[in-house]
PDB file of C-alpha atoms and ligand atoms in Angstrom:
ATOM      1  CA  MET A   1     -25.826  51.712 -30.243  1.00  0.00           C
ATOM      2  CA  VAL A   2     -27.544  50.412 -27.142  1.00  0.00           C
ATOM      3  CA  LYS A   3     -28.939  53.262 -25.060  1.00  0.00           C
ATOM      4  CA  PHE A   4     -28.852  52.785 -21.321  1.00  0.00           C
ATOM      5  CA  PRO A   5     -29.911  56.067 -19.781  1.00  0.00           C
ATOM      6  CA  GLY A   6     -28.428  56.523 -16.359  1.00  0.00           C
ATOM      7  CA  ALA A   7     -26.668  53.173 -16.349  1.00  0.00           C
ATOM      8  CA  ASN A   8     -23.209  53.062 -14.839  1.00  0.00           C
ATOM      9  CA  HIS A   9     -22.654  49.435 -15.633  1.00  0.00           C
ATOM     10  CA  LEU A  10     -24.107  46.764 -17.896  1.00  0.00           C
ATOM     11  CA  ASN A  11     -24.946  43.187 -17.044  1.00  0.00           C
ATOM     12  CA  VAL A  12     -24.270  40.708 -19.805  1.00  0.00           C
ATOM     13  CA  ALA A  13     -25.481  37.134 -20.292  1.00  0.00           C
ATOM     14  CA  VAL A  14     -23.417  34.985 -22.653  1.00  0.00           C
ATOM     15  CA  PHE A  15     -25.193  32.089 -24.378  1.00  0.00           C
ATOM     16  CA  ILE A  16     -22.946  29.177 -25.397  1.00  0.00           C
ATOM     17  CA  SER A  17     -23.224  25.632 -26.746  1.00  0.00           C
ATOM     18  CA  GLY A  18     -19.622  24.451 -27.003  1.00  0.00           C
ATOM     19  CA  ALA A  19     -16.007  25.275 -26.201  1.00  0.00           C
ATOM     20  CA  GLY A  20     -16.736  28.804 -25.035  1.00  0.00           C
ATOM     21  CA  THR A  21     -13.458  30.369 -26.146  1.00  0.00           C
ATOM     22  CA  ASN A  22     -15.324  33.538 -27.153  1.00  0.00           C
ATOM     23  CA  LEU A  23     -16.992  33.509 -23.737  1.00  0.00           C
ATOM     24  CA  LYS A  24     -13.528  33.395 -22.164  1.00  0.00           C
ATOM     25  CA  SER A  25     -12.336  36.368 -24.203  1.00  0.00           C
ATOM     26  CA  LEU A  26     -15.465  38.356 -23.240  1.00  0.00           C
ATOM     27  CA  ILE A  27     -14.924  37.550 -19.560  1.00  0.00           C
ATOM     28  CA  LYS A  28     -11.266  38.604 -19.720  1.00  0.00           C
ATOM     29  CA  PHE A  29     -12.254  41.839 -21.429  1.00  0.00           C
ATOM     30  CA  SER A  30     -15.005  42.559 -18.885  1.00  0.00           C
ATOM     31  CA  LEU A  31     -12.516  42.161 -16.037  1.00  0.00           C
ATOM     32  CA  LYS A  32     -10.562  45.069 -17.507  1.00  0.00           C
ATOM     33  CA  THR A  33     -13.573  47.431 -17.654  1.00  0.00           C
ATOM     34  CA  LYS A  34     -13.581  48.391 -13.964  1.00  0.00           C
ATOM     35  CA  LYS A  35     -16.967  46.710 -13.489  1.00  0.00           C
ATOM     36  CA  LYS A  36     -18.604  48.741 -16.256  1.00  0.00           C
ATOM     37  CA  ILE A  37     -19.329  45.573 -18.198  1.00  0.00           C
ATOM     38  CA  ILE A  38     -20.103  42.561 -16.040  1.00  0.00           C
ATOM     39  CA  ILE A  39     -20.540  39.056 -17.409  1.00  0.00           C
ATOM     40  CA  LYS A  40     -23.204  38.030 -14.979  1.00  0.00           C
ATOM     41  CA  LEU A  41     -24.620  34.828 -16.463  1.00  0.00           C
ATOM     42  CA  ILE A  42     -23.573  31.937 -18.652  1.00  0.00           C
ATOM     43  CA  ILE A  43     -26.528  30.228 -20.302  1.00  0.00           C
ATOM     44  CA  SER A  44     -26.286  27.021 -22.290  1.00  0.00           C
ATOM     45  CA  ASN A  45     -28.576  24.621 -24.100  1.00  0.00           C
ATOM     46  CA  ASN A  46     -25.954  21.915 -23.656  1.00  0.00           C
ATOM     47  CA  LYS A  47     -25.047  20.565 -20.253  1.00  0.00           C
ATOM     48  CA  LYS A  48     -21.849  19.101 -21.726  1.00  0.00           C
ATOM     49  CA  ALA A  49     -20.612  22.399 -23.190  1.00  0.00           C
ATOM     50  CA  LYS A  50     -16.918  22.683 -22.349  1.00  0.00           C
ATOM     51  CA  GLY A  51     -17.287  26.420 -21.906  1.00  0.00           C
ATOM     52  CA  LEU A  52     -19.361  25.854 -18.767  1.00  0.00           C
ATOM     53  CA  LYS A  53     -16.070  25.356 -16.936  1.00  0.00           C
ATOM     54  CA  TYR A  54     -15.599  29.143 -17.014  1.00  0.00           C
ATOM     55  CA  SER A  55     -18.486  29.428 -14.592  1.00  0.00           C
ATOM     56  CA  LYS A  56     -16.374  27.833 -11.902  1.00  0.00           C
ATOM     57  CA  ILE A  57     -13.086  29.440 -12.920  1.00  0.00           C
ATOM     58  CA  PHE A  58     -14.484  32.987 -12.952  1.00  0.00           C
ATOM     59  CA  LYS A  59     -17.294  32.482 -10.424  1.00  0.00           C
ATOM     60  CA  ILE A  60     -20.113  33.335 -12.810  1.00  0.00           C
ATOM     61  CA  LYS A  61     -23.611  31.940 -12.371  1.00  0.00           C
ATOM     62  CA  LYS A  62     -24.549  29.335 -15.006  1.00  0.00           C
ATOM     63  CA  LYS A  63     -27.839  27.861 -16.082  1.00  0.00           C
ATOM     64  CA  ILE A  64     -28.773  25.161 -18.578  1.00  0.00           C
ATOM     65  CA  TYR A  65     -32.058  25.290 -20.457  1.00  0.00           C
ATOM     66  CA  ASN A  66     -33.719  23.101 -23.014  1.00  0.00           C
ATOM     67  CA  PHE A  67     -34.244  25.654 -25.773  1.00  0.00           C
ATOM     68  CA  ASP A  68     -36.215  23.152 -27.873  1.00  0.00           C
ATOM     69  CA  ASP A  69     -39.059  23.421 -25.399  1.00  0.00           C
ATOM     70  CA  LYS A  70     -40.519  26.827 -26.209  1.00  0.00           C
ATOM     71  CA  THR A  71     -42.554  26.838 -22.982  1.00  0.00           C
ATOM     72  CA  ASN A  72     -39.189  27.306 -21.282  1.00  0.00           C
ATOM     73  CA  GLU A  73     -38.683  30.705 -22.871  1.00  0.00           C
ATOM     74  CA  GLU A  74     -40.781  32.440 -20.249  1.00  0.00           C
ATOM     75  CA  ASN A  75     -38.541  30.907 -17.545  1.00  0.00           C
ATOM     76  CA  ILE A  76     -35.407  32.032 -19.351  1.00  0.00           C
ATOM     77  CA  LEU A  77     -36.760  35.548 -19.805  1.00  0.00           C
ATOM     78  CA  ASN A  78     -37.750  35.702 -16.141  1.00  0.00           C
ATOM     79  CA  PHE A  79     -34.306  34.521 -15.112  1.00  0.00           C
ATOM     80  CA  LEU A  80     -32.653  37.171 -17.288  1.00  0.00           C
ATOM     81  CA  GLU A  81     -34.938  39.828 -15.839  1.00  0.00           C
ATOM     82  CA  TYR A  82     -34.317  38.637 -12.282  1.00  0.00           C
ATOM     83  CA  ASN A  83     -30.578  39.020 -12.935  1.00  0.00           C
ATOM     84  CA  GLN A  84     -31.106  42.455 -14.515  1.00  0.00           C
ATOM     85  CA  ILE A  85     -29.481  41.450 -17.778  1.00  0.00           C
ATOM     86  CA  ASP A  86     -29.019  44.327 -20.226  1.00  0.00           C
ATOM     87  CA  ILE A  87     -27.300  42.595 -23.141  1.00  0.00           C
ATOM     88  CA  ILE A  88     -27.139  39.048 -24.470  1.00  0.00           C
ATOM     89  CA  CYS A  89     -24.013  37.896 -26.321  1.00  0.00           C
ATOM     90  CA  LEU A  90     -24.444  34.742 -28.366  1.00  0.00           C
ATOM     91  CA  ALA A  91     -21.076  33.008 -28.572  1.00  0.00           C
ATOM     92  CA  GLY A  92     -21.104  29.729 -30.451  1.00  0.00           C
ATOM     93  CA  PHE A  93     -24.725  29.316 -29.414  1.00  0.00           C
ATOM     94  CA  MET A  94     -26.303  26.738 -31.700  1.00  0.00           C
ATOM     95  CA  LYS A  95     -30.010  27.342 -31.104  1.00  0.00           C
ATOM     96  CA  ILE A  96     -32.278  29.786 -32.863  1.00  0.00           C
ATOM     97  CA  LEU A  97     -34.136  32.140 -30.535  1.00  0.00           C
ATOM     98  CA  SER A  98     -37.831  32.712 -31.170  1.00  0.00           C
ATOM     99  CA  THR A  99     -39.091  36.003 -32.619  1.00  0.00           C
ATOM    100  CA  LYS A 100     -40.910  36.608 -29.353  1.00  0.00           C
ATOM    101  CA  PHE A 101     -37.687  36.222 -27.390  1.00  0.00           C
ATOM    102  CA  ILE A 102     -35.760  38.497 -29.740  1.00  0.00           C
ATOM    103  CA  LYS A 103     -38.505  41.147 -29.509  1.00  0.00           C
ATOM    104  CA  LYS A 104     -38.223  41.178 -25.722  1.00  0.00           C
ATOM    105  CA  PHE A 105     -34.520  42.017 -26.015  1.00  0.00           C
ATOM    106  CA  LYS A 106     -34.864  44.130 -29.137  1.00  0.00           C
ATOM    107  CA  GLY A 107     -31.531  45.635 -30.174  1.00  0.00           C
ATOM    108  CA  LYS A 108     -29.791  44.076 -27.194  1.00  0.00           C
ATOM    109  CA  ILE A 109     -28.755  40.676 -28.538  1.00  0.00           C
ATOM    110  CA  ILE A 110     -25.520  40.363 -30.482  1.00  0.00           C
ATOM    111  CA  ASN A 111     -23.833  37.397 -32.128  1.00  0.00           C
ATOM    112  CA  ILE A 112     -20.459  36.449 -33.563  1.00  0.00           C
ATOM    113  CA  HIS A 113     -20.360  34.613 -36.864  1.00  0.00           C
ATOM    114  CA  PRO A 114     -17.264  33.126 -38.520  1.00  0.00           C
ATOM    115  CA  SER A 115     -17.631  34.696 -41.973  1.00  0.00           C
ATOM    116  CA  LEU A 116     -17.754  38.086 -43.628  1.00  0.00           C
ATOM    117  CA  LEU A 117     -21.520  38.489 -43.527  1.00  0.00           C
ATOM    118  CA  PRO A 118     -23.700  38.782 -45.547  1.00  0.00           C
ATOM    119  CA  LYS A 119     -21.634  36.015 -47.145  1.00  0.00           C
ATOM    120  CA  TYR A 120     -21.978  32.514 -45.749  1.00  0.00           C
ATOM    121  CA  LYS A 121     -24.805  32.688 -43.272  1.00  0.00           C
ATOM    122  CA  GLY A 122     -25.492  29.469 -41.380  1.00  0.00           C
ATOM    123  CA  LEU A 123     -23.169  26.516 -40.838  1.00  0.00           C
ATOM    124  CA  ASN A 124     -20.005  25.123 -42.505  1.00  0.00           C
ATOM    125  CA  THR A 125     -18.804  28.585 -43.427  1.00  0.00           C
ATOM    126  CA  HIS A 126     -15.122  27.717 -43.771  1.00  0.00           C
ATOM    127  CA  GLN A 127     -15.621  24.798 -46.154  1.00  0.00           C
ATOM    128  CA  ARG A 128     -17.910  26.913 -48.319  1.00  0.00           C
ATOM    129  CA  VAL A 129     -15.278  29.683 -48.457  1.00  0.00           C
ATOM    130  CA  LEU A 130     -12.673  27.129 -49.601  1.00  0.00           C
ATOM    131  CA  ASP A 131     -15.020  25.530 -52.125  1.00  0.00           C
ATOM    132  CA  ASN A 132     -15.574  28.945 -53.700  1.00  0.00           C
ATOM    133  CA  ASN A 133     -11.843  29.751 -53.758  1.00  0.00           C
ATOM    134  CA  ASP A 134     -12.413  33.023 -51.916  1.00  0.00           C
ATOM    135  CA  ASN A 135      -9.268  35.009 -51.135  1.00  0.00           C
ATOM    136  CA  PHE A 136     -10.658  36.355 -47.892  1.00  0.00           C
ATOM    137  CA  SER A 137     -12.893  35.226 -45.114  1.00  0.00           C
ATOM    138  CA  GLY A 138     -13.219  36.574 -41.585  1.00  0.00           C
ATOM    139  CA  CYS A 139     -15.669  37.161 -38.790  1.00  0.00           C
ATOM    140  CA  THR A 140     -18.575  39.448 -38.027  1.00  0.00           C
ATOM    141  CA  VAL A 141     -20.288  40.690 -34.881  1.00  0.00           C
ATOM    142  CA  HIS A 142     -23.866  41.720 -35.583  1.00  0.00           C
ATOM    143  CA  TYR A 143     -27.161  42.487 -33.899  1.00  0.00           C
ATOM    144  CA  VAL A 144     -29.582  39.582 -33.862  1.00  0.00           C
ATOM    145  CA  ASN A 145     -32.931  39.937 -35.585  1.00  0.00           C
ATOM    146  CA  SER A 146     -35.467  37.294 -36.498  1.00  0.00           C
ATOM    147  CA  LYS A 147     -33.621  36.300 -39.698  1.00  0.00           C
ATOM    148  CA  LEU A 148     -30.567  34.046 -39.348  1.00  0.00           C
ATOM    149  CA  ASP A 149     -27.237  35.939 -39.315  1.00  0.00           C
ATOM    150  CA  SER A 150     -28.894  38.964 -40.906  1.00  0.00           C
ATOM    151  CA  GLY A 151     -28.972  41.766 -38.316  1.00  0.00           C
ATOM    152  CA  LYS A 152     -27.073  45.048 -38.581  1.00  0.00           C
ATOM    153  CA  ILE A 153     -23.310  44.581 -38.630  1.00  0.00           C
ATOM    154  CA  ILE A 154     -21.334  46.080 -35.730  1.00  0.00           C
ATOM    155  CA  LEU A 155     -17.770  45.097 -36.666  1.00  0.00           C
ATOM    156  CA  GLN A 156     -15.974  42.799 -39.082  1.00  0.00           C
ATOM    157  CA  LYS A 157     -12.431  41.514 -39.410  1.00  0.00           C
ATOM    158  CA  LYS A 158     -10.985  40.174 -42.655  1.00  0.00           C
ATOM    159  CA  VAL A 159      -8.694  37.131 -42.639  1.00  0.00           C
ATOM    160  CA  LYS A 160      -6.695  36.055 -45.672  1.00  0.00           C
ATOM    161  CA  VAL A 161      -7.344  32.547 -46.963  1.00  0.00           C
ATOM    162  CA  LEU A 162      -4.065  30.711 -47.549  1.00  0.00           C
ATOM    163  CA  LYS A 163      -3.445  28.215 -50.373  1.00  0.00           C
ATOM    164  CA  ARG A 164      -2.735  25.416 -47.904  1.00  0.00           C
ATOM    165  CA  ASP A 165      -5.792  26.138 -45.738  1.00  0.00           C
ATOM    166  CA  THR A 166      -8.200  23.424 -44.719  1.00  0.00           C
ATOM    167  CA  ALA A 167     -11.523  24.226 -43.054  1.00  0.00           C
ATOM    168  CA  LYS A 168      -9.810  23.442 -39.767  1.00  0.00           C
ATOM    169  CA  THR A 169      -6.783  25.708 -40.177  1.00  0.00           C
ATOM    170  CA  LEU A 170      -8.921  28.552 -41.480  1.00  0.00           C
ATOM    171  CA  ALA A 171     -11.377  28.151 -38.586  1.00  0.00           C
ATOM    172  CA  LYS A 172      -8.490  28.304 -36.132  1.00  0.00           C
ATOM    173  CA  ARG A 173      -7.059  31.516 -37.596  1.00  0.00           C
ATOM    174  CA  ILE A 174     -10.483  33.163 -37.735  1.00  0.00           C
ATOM    175  CA  LEU A 175     -11.304  32.117 -34.164  1.00  0.00           C
ATOM    176  CA  LYS A 176      -8.185  33.973 -32.981  1.00  0.00           C
ATOM    177  CA  GLN A 177      -9.550  37.133 -34.583  1.00  0.00           C
ATOM    178  CA  GLU A 178     -13.015  36.494 -33.111  1.00  0.00           C
ATOM    179  CA  HIS A 179     -11.461  36.684 -29.654  1.00  0.00           C
ATOM    180  CA  ILE A 180     -10.267  40.211 -30.441  1.00  0.00           C
ATOM    181  CA  LEU A 181     -13.314  41.353 -32.396  1.00  0.00           C
ATOM    182  CA  TYR A 182     -16.090  40.363 -29.969  1.00  0.00           C
ATOM    183  CA  PRO A 183     -14.846  42.463 -27.012  1.00  0.00           C
ATOM    184  CA  MET A 184     -14.232  45.389 -29.396  1.00  0.00           C
ATOM    185  CA  ALA A 185     -17.792  45.153 -30.688  1.00  0.00           C
ATOM    186  CA  LEU A 186     -19.247  44.944 -27.200  1.00  0.00           C
ATOM    187  CA  LYS A 187     -17.258  47.999 -26.205  1.00  0.00           C
ATOM    188  CA  LYS A 188     -18.422  49.829 -29.309  1.00  0.00           C
ATOM    189  CA  ILE A 189     -22.121  49.379 -28.592  1.00  0.00           C
ATOM    190  CA  CYS A 190     -21.716  50.307 -24.935  1.00  0.00           C
ATOM    191  CA  ILE A 191     -19.874  53.520 -25.667  1.00  0.00           C
ATOM    192  CA  ASN A 192     -22.183  55.662 -23.548  1.00  0.00           C
ATOM    193  CA  LEU A 193     -20.956  54.021 -20.345  1.00  0.00           C
TER     194      LEU A 193
HETATM  195  C1  LIG B 201     -16.981  30.374 -33.272  1.00  0.00           C
HETATM  196  O1  LIG B 201     -16.287  30.247 -34.485  1.00  0.00           O
HETATM  197  C2  LIG B 201     -18.237  31.161 -33.485  1.00  0.00           C
HETATM  198  O2  LIG B 201     -18.092  32.211 -34.394  1.00  0.00           O
HETATM  199  C3  LIG B 201     -19.140  30.106 -34.051  1.00  0.00           C
HETATM  200  O3  LIG B 201     -18.838  28.942 -33.305  1.00  0.00           O
HETATM  201  C4  LIG B 201     -17.510  29.012 -32.816  1.00  0.00           C
HETATM  202  C5  LIG B 201     -17.634  28.899 -31.337  1.00  0.00           C
HETATM  203  O4  LIG B 201     -16.463  28.951 -30.664  1.00  0.00           O
HETATM  204  N1  LIG B 201     -20.503  30.523 -34.023  1.00  0.00           N
HETATM  205  P1  LIG B 201     -16.398  29.047 -29.084  1.00  0.00           P
HETATM  206  O5  LIG B 201     -17.465  28.154 -28.482  1.00  0.00           O
HETATM  207  O6  LIG B 201     -16.590  30.484 -28.694  1.00  0.00           O
HETATM  208  O7  LIG B 201     -15.032  28.549 -28.740  1.00  0.00           O
END
């Protein structure tokens, strides 16, 4: 649980690298929270990320940073502080944050991963599930710590693997559940609002 003594609303920054469909579901959810949860910033490492379009559609400030240049981290942290960001949601964000960065936002960075963690950390989750003939896969929202996809789990949703599934069809079905799970998880950790 994230403790925000005295806070009557929370400012969220969503970090993306690609399509941003999870970003969209978080924005839609936030618009139903009577300004208790505000998606205030969209941050990306990729200037071509399709999800950046939601900045214009929903009038949310966006910023692109080169996360490979670690000297930039101070700028990013300053920008987050300037915008009074309380929570960071990683949503299809393909860069690994430094330990220093994670420490600064300790317990306030969450991520969505398309597998039932602790199974299948890292990339290519769906193909690995199929290769192992698993009956179930799913998605997980978890806190971010300095080890990849290893922080405390907030919520998970199971999805049945079908006989005819390919990595693509499975990914699509799981993504649908991600769009439900991520807002639920955000709500869960902000329960004191
Ligand atoms: C999602 O499956 C997410 O779990 C994974 O990358 C995908 C990103 O989708 N990390 P989107 O950019 O939110 O559409």
